[in-house]
Short mmCIF file of C-alpha atoms in Angstrom, two decimals:
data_model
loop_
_atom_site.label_atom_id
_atom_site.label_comp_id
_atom_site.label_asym_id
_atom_site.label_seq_id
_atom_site.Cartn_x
_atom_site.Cartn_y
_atom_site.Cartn_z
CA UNK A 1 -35.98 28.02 13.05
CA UNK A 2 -33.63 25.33 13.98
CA UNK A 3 -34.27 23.48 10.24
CA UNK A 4 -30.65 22.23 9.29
CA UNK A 5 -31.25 19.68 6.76
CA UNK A 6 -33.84 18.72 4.14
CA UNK A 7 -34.37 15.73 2.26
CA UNK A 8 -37.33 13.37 0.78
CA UNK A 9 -38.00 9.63 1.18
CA UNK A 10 -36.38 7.96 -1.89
CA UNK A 11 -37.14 4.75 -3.50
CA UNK A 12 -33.93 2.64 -2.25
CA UNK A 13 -34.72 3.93 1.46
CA UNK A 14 -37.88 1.70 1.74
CA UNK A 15 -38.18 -1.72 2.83
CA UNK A 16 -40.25 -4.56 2.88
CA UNK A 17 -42.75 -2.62 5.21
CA UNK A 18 -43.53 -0.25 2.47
CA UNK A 19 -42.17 2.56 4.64
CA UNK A 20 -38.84 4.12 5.15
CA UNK A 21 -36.22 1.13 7.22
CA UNK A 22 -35.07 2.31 10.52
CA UNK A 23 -32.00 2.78 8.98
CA UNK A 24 -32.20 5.78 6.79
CA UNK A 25 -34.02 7.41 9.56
CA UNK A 26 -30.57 7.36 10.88
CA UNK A 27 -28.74 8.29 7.15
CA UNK A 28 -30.52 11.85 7.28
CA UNK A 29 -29.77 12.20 10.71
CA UNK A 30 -25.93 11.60 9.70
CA UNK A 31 -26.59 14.18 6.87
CA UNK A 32 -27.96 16.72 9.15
CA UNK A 33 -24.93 15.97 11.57
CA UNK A 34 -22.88 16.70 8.69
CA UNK A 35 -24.95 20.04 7.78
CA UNK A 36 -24.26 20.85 11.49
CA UNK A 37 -20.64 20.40 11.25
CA UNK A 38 -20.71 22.79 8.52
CA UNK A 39 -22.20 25.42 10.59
CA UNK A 40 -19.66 24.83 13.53
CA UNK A 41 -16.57 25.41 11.19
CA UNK A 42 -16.10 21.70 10.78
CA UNK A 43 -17.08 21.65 7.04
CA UNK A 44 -14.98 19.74 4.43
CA UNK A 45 -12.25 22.87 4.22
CA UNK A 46 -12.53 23.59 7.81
CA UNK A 47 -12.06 19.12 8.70
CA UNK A 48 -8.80 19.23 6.02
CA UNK A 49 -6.93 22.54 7.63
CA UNK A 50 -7.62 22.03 11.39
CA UNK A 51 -7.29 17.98 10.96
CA UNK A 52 -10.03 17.81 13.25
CA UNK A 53 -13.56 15.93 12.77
CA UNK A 54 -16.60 14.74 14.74
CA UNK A 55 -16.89 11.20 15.34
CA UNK A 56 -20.14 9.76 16.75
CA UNK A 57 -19.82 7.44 20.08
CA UNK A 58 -23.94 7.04 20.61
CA UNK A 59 -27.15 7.57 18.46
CA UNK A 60 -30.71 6.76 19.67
CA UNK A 61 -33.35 7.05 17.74
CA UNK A 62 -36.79 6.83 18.04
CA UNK A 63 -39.36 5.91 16.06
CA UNK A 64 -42.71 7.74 16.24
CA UNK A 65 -44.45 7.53 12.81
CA UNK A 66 -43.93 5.73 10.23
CA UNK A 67 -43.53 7.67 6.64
CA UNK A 68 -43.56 6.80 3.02
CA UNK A 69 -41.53 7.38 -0.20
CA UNK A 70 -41.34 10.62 -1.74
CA UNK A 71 -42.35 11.94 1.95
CA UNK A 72 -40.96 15.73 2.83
CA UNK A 73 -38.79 15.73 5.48
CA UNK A 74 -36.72 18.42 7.31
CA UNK A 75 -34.92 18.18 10.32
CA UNK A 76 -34.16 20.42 13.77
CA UNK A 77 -31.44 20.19 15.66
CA UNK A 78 -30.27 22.23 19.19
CA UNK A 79 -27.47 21.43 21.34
CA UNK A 80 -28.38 19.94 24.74
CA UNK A 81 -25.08 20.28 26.06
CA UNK A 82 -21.10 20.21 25.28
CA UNK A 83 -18.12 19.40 27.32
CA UNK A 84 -14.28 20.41 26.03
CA UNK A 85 -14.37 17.54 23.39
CA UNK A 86 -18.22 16.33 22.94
CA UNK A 87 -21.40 17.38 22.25
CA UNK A 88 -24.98 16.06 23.21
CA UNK A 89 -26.95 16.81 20.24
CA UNK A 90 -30.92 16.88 19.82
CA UNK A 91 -32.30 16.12 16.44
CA UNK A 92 -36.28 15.76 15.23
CA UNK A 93 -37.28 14.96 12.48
CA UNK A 94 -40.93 16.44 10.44
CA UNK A 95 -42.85 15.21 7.50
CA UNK A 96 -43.58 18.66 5.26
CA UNK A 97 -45.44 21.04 7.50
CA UNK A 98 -46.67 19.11 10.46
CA UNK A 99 -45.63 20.28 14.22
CA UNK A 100 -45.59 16.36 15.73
CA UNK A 101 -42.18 14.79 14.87
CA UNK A 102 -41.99 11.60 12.73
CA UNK A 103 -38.97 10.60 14.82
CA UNK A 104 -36.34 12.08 17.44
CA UNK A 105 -32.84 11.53 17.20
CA UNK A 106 -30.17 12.06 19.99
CA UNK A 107 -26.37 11.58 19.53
CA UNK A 108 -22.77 11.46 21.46
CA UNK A 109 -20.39 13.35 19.03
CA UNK A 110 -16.42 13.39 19.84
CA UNK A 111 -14.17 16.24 18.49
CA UNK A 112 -11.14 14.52 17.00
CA UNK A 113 -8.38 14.92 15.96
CA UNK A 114 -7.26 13.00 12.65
CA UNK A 115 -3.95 14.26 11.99
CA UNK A 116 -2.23 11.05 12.83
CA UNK A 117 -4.23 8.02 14.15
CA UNK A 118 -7.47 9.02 15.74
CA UNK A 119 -7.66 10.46 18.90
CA UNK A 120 -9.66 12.66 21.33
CA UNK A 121 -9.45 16.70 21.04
CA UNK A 122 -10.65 19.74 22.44
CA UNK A 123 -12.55 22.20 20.35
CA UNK A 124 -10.55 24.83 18.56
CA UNK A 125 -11.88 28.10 20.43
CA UNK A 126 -13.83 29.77 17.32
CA UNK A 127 -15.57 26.25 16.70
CA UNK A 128 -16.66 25.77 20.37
CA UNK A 129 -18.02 29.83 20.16
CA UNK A 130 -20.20 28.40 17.26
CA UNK A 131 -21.20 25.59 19.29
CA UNK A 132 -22.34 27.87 22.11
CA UNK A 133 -23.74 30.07 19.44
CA UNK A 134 -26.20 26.79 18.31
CA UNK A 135 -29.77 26.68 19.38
CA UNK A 136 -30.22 25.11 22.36
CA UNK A 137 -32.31 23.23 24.42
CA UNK A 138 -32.80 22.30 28.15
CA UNK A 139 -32.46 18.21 28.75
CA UNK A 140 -35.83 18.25 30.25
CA UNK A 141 -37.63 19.78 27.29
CA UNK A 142 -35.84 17.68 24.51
CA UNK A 143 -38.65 14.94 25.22
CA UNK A 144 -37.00 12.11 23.33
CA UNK A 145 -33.68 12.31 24.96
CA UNK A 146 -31.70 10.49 28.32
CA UNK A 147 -34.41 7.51 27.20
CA UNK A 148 -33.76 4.15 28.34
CA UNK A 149 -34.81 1.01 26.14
CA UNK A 150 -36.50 -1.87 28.18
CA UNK A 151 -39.62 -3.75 28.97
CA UNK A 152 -41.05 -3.54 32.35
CA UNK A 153 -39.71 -6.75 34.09
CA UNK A 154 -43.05 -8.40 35.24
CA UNK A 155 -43.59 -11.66 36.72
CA UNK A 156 -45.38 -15.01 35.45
CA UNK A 157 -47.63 -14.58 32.38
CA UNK A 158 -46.35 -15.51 28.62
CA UNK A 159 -43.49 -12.39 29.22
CA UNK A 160 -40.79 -13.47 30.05
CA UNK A 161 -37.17 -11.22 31.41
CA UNK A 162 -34.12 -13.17 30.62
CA UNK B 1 -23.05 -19.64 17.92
CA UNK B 2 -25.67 -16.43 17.87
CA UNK B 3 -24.26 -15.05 14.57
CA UNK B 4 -27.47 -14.34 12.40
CA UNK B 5 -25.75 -12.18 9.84
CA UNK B 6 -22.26 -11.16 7.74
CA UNK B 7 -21.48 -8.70 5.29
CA UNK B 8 -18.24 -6.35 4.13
CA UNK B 9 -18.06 -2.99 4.85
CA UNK B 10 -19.09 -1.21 1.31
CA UNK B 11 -17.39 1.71 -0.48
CA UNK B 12 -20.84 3.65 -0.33
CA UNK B 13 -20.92 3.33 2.96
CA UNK B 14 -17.52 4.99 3.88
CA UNK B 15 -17.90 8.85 4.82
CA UNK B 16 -15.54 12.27 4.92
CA UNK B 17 -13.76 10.10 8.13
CA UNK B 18 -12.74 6.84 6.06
CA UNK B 19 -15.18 4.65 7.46
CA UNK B 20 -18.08 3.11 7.94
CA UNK B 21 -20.71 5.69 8.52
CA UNK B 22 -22.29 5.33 11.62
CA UNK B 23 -26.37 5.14 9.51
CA UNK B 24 -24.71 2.06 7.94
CA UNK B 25 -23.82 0.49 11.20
CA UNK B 26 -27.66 0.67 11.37
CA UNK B 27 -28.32 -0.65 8.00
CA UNK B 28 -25.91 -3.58 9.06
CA UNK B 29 -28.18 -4.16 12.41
CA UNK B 30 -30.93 -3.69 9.83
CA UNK B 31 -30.14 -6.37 7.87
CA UNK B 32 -29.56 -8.66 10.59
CA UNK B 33 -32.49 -7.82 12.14
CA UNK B 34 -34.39 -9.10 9.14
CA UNK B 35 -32.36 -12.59 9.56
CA UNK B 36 -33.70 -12.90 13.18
CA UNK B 37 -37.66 -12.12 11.74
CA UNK B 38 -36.48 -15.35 8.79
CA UNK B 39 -35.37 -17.31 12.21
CA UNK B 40 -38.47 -16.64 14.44
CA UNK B 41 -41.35 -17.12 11.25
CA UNK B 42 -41.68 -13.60 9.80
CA UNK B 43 -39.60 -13.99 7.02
CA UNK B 44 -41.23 -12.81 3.40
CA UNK B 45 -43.90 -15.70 3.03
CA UNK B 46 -44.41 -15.89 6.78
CA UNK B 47 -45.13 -11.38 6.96
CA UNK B 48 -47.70 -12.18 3.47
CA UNK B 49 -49.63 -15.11 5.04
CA UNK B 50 -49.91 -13.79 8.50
CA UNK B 51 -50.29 -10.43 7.55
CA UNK B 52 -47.51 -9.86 10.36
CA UNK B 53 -44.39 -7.69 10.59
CA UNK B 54 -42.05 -6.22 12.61
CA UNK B 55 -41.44 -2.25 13.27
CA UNK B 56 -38.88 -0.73 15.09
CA UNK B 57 -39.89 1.36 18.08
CA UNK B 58 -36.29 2.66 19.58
CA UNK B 59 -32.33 1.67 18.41
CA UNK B 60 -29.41 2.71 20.54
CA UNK B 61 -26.21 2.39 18.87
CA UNK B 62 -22.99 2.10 20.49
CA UNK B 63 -20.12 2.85 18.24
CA UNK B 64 -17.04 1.39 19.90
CA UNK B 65 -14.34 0.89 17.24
CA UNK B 66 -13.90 2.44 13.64
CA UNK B 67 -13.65 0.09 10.52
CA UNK B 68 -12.93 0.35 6.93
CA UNK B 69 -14.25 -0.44 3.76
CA UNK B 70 -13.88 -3.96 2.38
CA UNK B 71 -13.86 -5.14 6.16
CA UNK B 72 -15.96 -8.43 6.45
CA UNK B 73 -18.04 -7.86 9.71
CA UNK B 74 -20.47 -10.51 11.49
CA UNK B 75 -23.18 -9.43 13.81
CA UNK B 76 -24.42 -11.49 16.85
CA UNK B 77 -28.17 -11.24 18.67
CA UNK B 78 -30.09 -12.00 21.55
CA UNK B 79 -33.12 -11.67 22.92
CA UNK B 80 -33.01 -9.72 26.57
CA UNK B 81 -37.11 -10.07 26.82
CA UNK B 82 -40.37 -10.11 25.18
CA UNK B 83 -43.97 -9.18 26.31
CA UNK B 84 -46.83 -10.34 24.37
CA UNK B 85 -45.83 -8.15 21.50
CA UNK B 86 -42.62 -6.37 21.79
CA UNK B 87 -39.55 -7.82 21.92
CA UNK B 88 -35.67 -6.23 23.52
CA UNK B 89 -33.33 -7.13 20.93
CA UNK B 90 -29.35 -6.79 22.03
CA UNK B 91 -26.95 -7.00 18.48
CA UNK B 92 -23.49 -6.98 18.62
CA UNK B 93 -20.91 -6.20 15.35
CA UNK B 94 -17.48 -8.04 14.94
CA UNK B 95 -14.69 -7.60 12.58
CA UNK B 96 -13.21 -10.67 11.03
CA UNK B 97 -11.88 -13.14 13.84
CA UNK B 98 -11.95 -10.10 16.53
CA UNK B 99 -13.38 -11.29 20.36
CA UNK B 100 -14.55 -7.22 20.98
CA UNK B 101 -17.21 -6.00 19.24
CA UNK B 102 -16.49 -3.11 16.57
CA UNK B 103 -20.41 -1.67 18.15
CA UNK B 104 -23.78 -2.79 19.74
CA UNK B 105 -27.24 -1.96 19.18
CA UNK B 106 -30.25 -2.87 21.10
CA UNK B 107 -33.69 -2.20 19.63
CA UNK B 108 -37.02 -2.56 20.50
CA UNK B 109 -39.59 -3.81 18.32
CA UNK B 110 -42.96 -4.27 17.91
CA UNK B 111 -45.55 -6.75 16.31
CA UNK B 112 -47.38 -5.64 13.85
CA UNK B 113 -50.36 -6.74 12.14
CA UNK B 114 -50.41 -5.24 8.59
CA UNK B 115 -53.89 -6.47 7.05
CA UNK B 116 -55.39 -2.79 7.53
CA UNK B 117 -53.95 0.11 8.83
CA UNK B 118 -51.07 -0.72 10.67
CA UNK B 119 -51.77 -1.76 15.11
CA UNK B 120 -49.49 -3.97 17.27
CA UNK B 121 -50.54 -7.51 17.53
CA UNK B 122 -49.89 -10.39 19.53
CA UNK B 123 -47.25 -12.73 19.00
CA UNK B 124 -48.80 -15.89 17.07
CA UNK B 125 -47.75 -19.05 19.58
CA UNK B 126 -45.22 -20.52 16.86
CA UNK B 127 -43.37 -17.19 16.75
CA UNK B 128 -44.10 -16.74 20.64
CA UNK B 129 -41.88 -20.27 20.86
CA UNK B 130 -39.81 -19.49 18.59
CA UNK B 131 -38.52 -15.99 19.99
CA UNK B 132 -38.55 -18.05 23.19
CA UNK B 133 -36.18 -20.55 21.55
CA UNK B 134 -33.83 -17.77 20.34
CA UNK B 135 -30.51 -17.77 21.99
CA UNK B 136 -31.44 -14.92 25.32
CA UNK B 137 -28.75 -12.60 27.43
CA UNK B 138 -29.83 -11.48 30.80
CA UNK B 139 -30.12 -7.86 30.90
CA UNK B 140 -26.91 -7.10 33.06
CA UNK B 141 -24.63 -9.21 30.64
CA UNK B 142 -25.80 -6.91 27.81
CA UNK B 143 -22.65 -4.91 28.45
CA UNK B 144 -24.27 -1.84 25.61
CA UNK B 145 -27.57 -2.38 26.59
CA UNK B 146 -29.80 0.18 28.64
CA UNK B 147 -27.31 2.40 27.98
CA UNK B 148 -28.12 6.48 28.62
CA UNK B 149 -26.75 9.22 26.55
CA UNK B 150 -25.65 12.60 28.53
CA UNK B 151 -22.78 14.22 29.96
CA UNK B 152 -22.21 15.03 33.02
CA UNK B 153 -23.16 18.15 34.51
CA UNK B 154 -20.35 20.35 35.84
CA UNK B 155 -20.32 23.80 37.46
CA UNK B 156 -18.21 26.40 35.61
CA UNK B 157 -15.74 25.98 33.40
CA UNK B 158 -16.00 26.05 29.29
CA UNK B 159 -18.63 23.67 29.62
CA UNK B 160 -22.38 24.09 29.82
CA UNK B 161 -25.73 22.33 30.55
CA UNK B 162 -28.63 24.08 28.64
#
């Protein structure tokens, strides 16, 4: 199993809707980043002795179901792909035991380092070994990522494309 | 002006890194999402009379710039379309007097109609006129928007493409 992070729906997390905001979809999808960075070496100890952390540069997230408070939720995540300073990661997201996601999560993380003002890094060689190490999976098969947001531009009719 | 929302950056919203964490960049687009549903008639008595809402289908967040707590941060929108019952949302984040944004998120959401179990719905014609009134950006001035996240695929080297 790729589970890296559990957590359930609390109270606070819901909005007006009744069901969790689109927001703290994105809150345990920054906790499971964080779990991930734990398995990578970049844990609290490992962020304060290298002076090196993971920023995020993109998140997308989509929304497939809605859930409720006190839901179950765990989430996967697999690397899709890493360059000497980044990595593409894959996250999904599952209410208790069911095998459709609730939601899908992508995200552009930057290795930096923090020593000084922030800047760019390349992975420390036993933290990019962990990386490789990860669960993976092929761009074509993680079915929620490389997605575009848009209507289809159509003409006349009450749409409209500005 | 487009500005639909302001807050400052809270202290439980600062991570590990010092700053904002990039779910409560969300929660910030969140919030100001709800100000555009007050603008276009879906605010609170408008969602219980109509038995209307909004959910979010997809939200790409670009995080350009780090900021800190207690930093007062306005957030701009604009419509880039609408069909009969979605509508392209582009949101931009500012710190204080700052011309760059800090971020941008665009987000697509749907009409809902909430009286049973939850199905899209089309627009009412008020809300129809009044999205159409909103203040628009054409798709290729939404510098963030349509954005897709991947690296690029190289041959060798210490990177990889699963």
């Amino acid at each position: 199993m790729t589970t890296i992070y559990r957590d359930t729906v609390k109270a606070e997390w819901v909005d007006y809707n009744g069901h969790l905001r689109d927001a703290f979809y994105m809150l345990i999808y920054s906790l499971a980043t964080d779990a991930f960075m734990d398995g990578i070496g970049l844990d609290e100890t490992g962020r304060r002795m290298r002076h090196r952390t993971l920023y995020t540069l993109e998140a997308h997230v989509s929304y497939l179901r809605e859930i409720k408070q006190g839901a179950a939720v765990s989430v996967d995540a697999r690397v899709i792909a890493r360059d000497g300073k980044r990595i593409h990661l894959y996250l999904e997201m599952f209410e208790g035991d069911e095998e459709k996601p609730v939601s899908a999560c992508e995200q552009m993380l930057m290795h930096i380092d923090s020593s000084d003002a922030p800047k760019s890094a390349t992975f420390d060689e036993d933290v990019a070994a962990r990386i490789d190490a990860f669960a993976v999976i092929a761009v074509h098969e993680a079915r929620y990522a490389r997605r575009v947001i848009g209507l289809p531009v159509r003409a006349g009719g009450a749409s409209f494309q500005a």
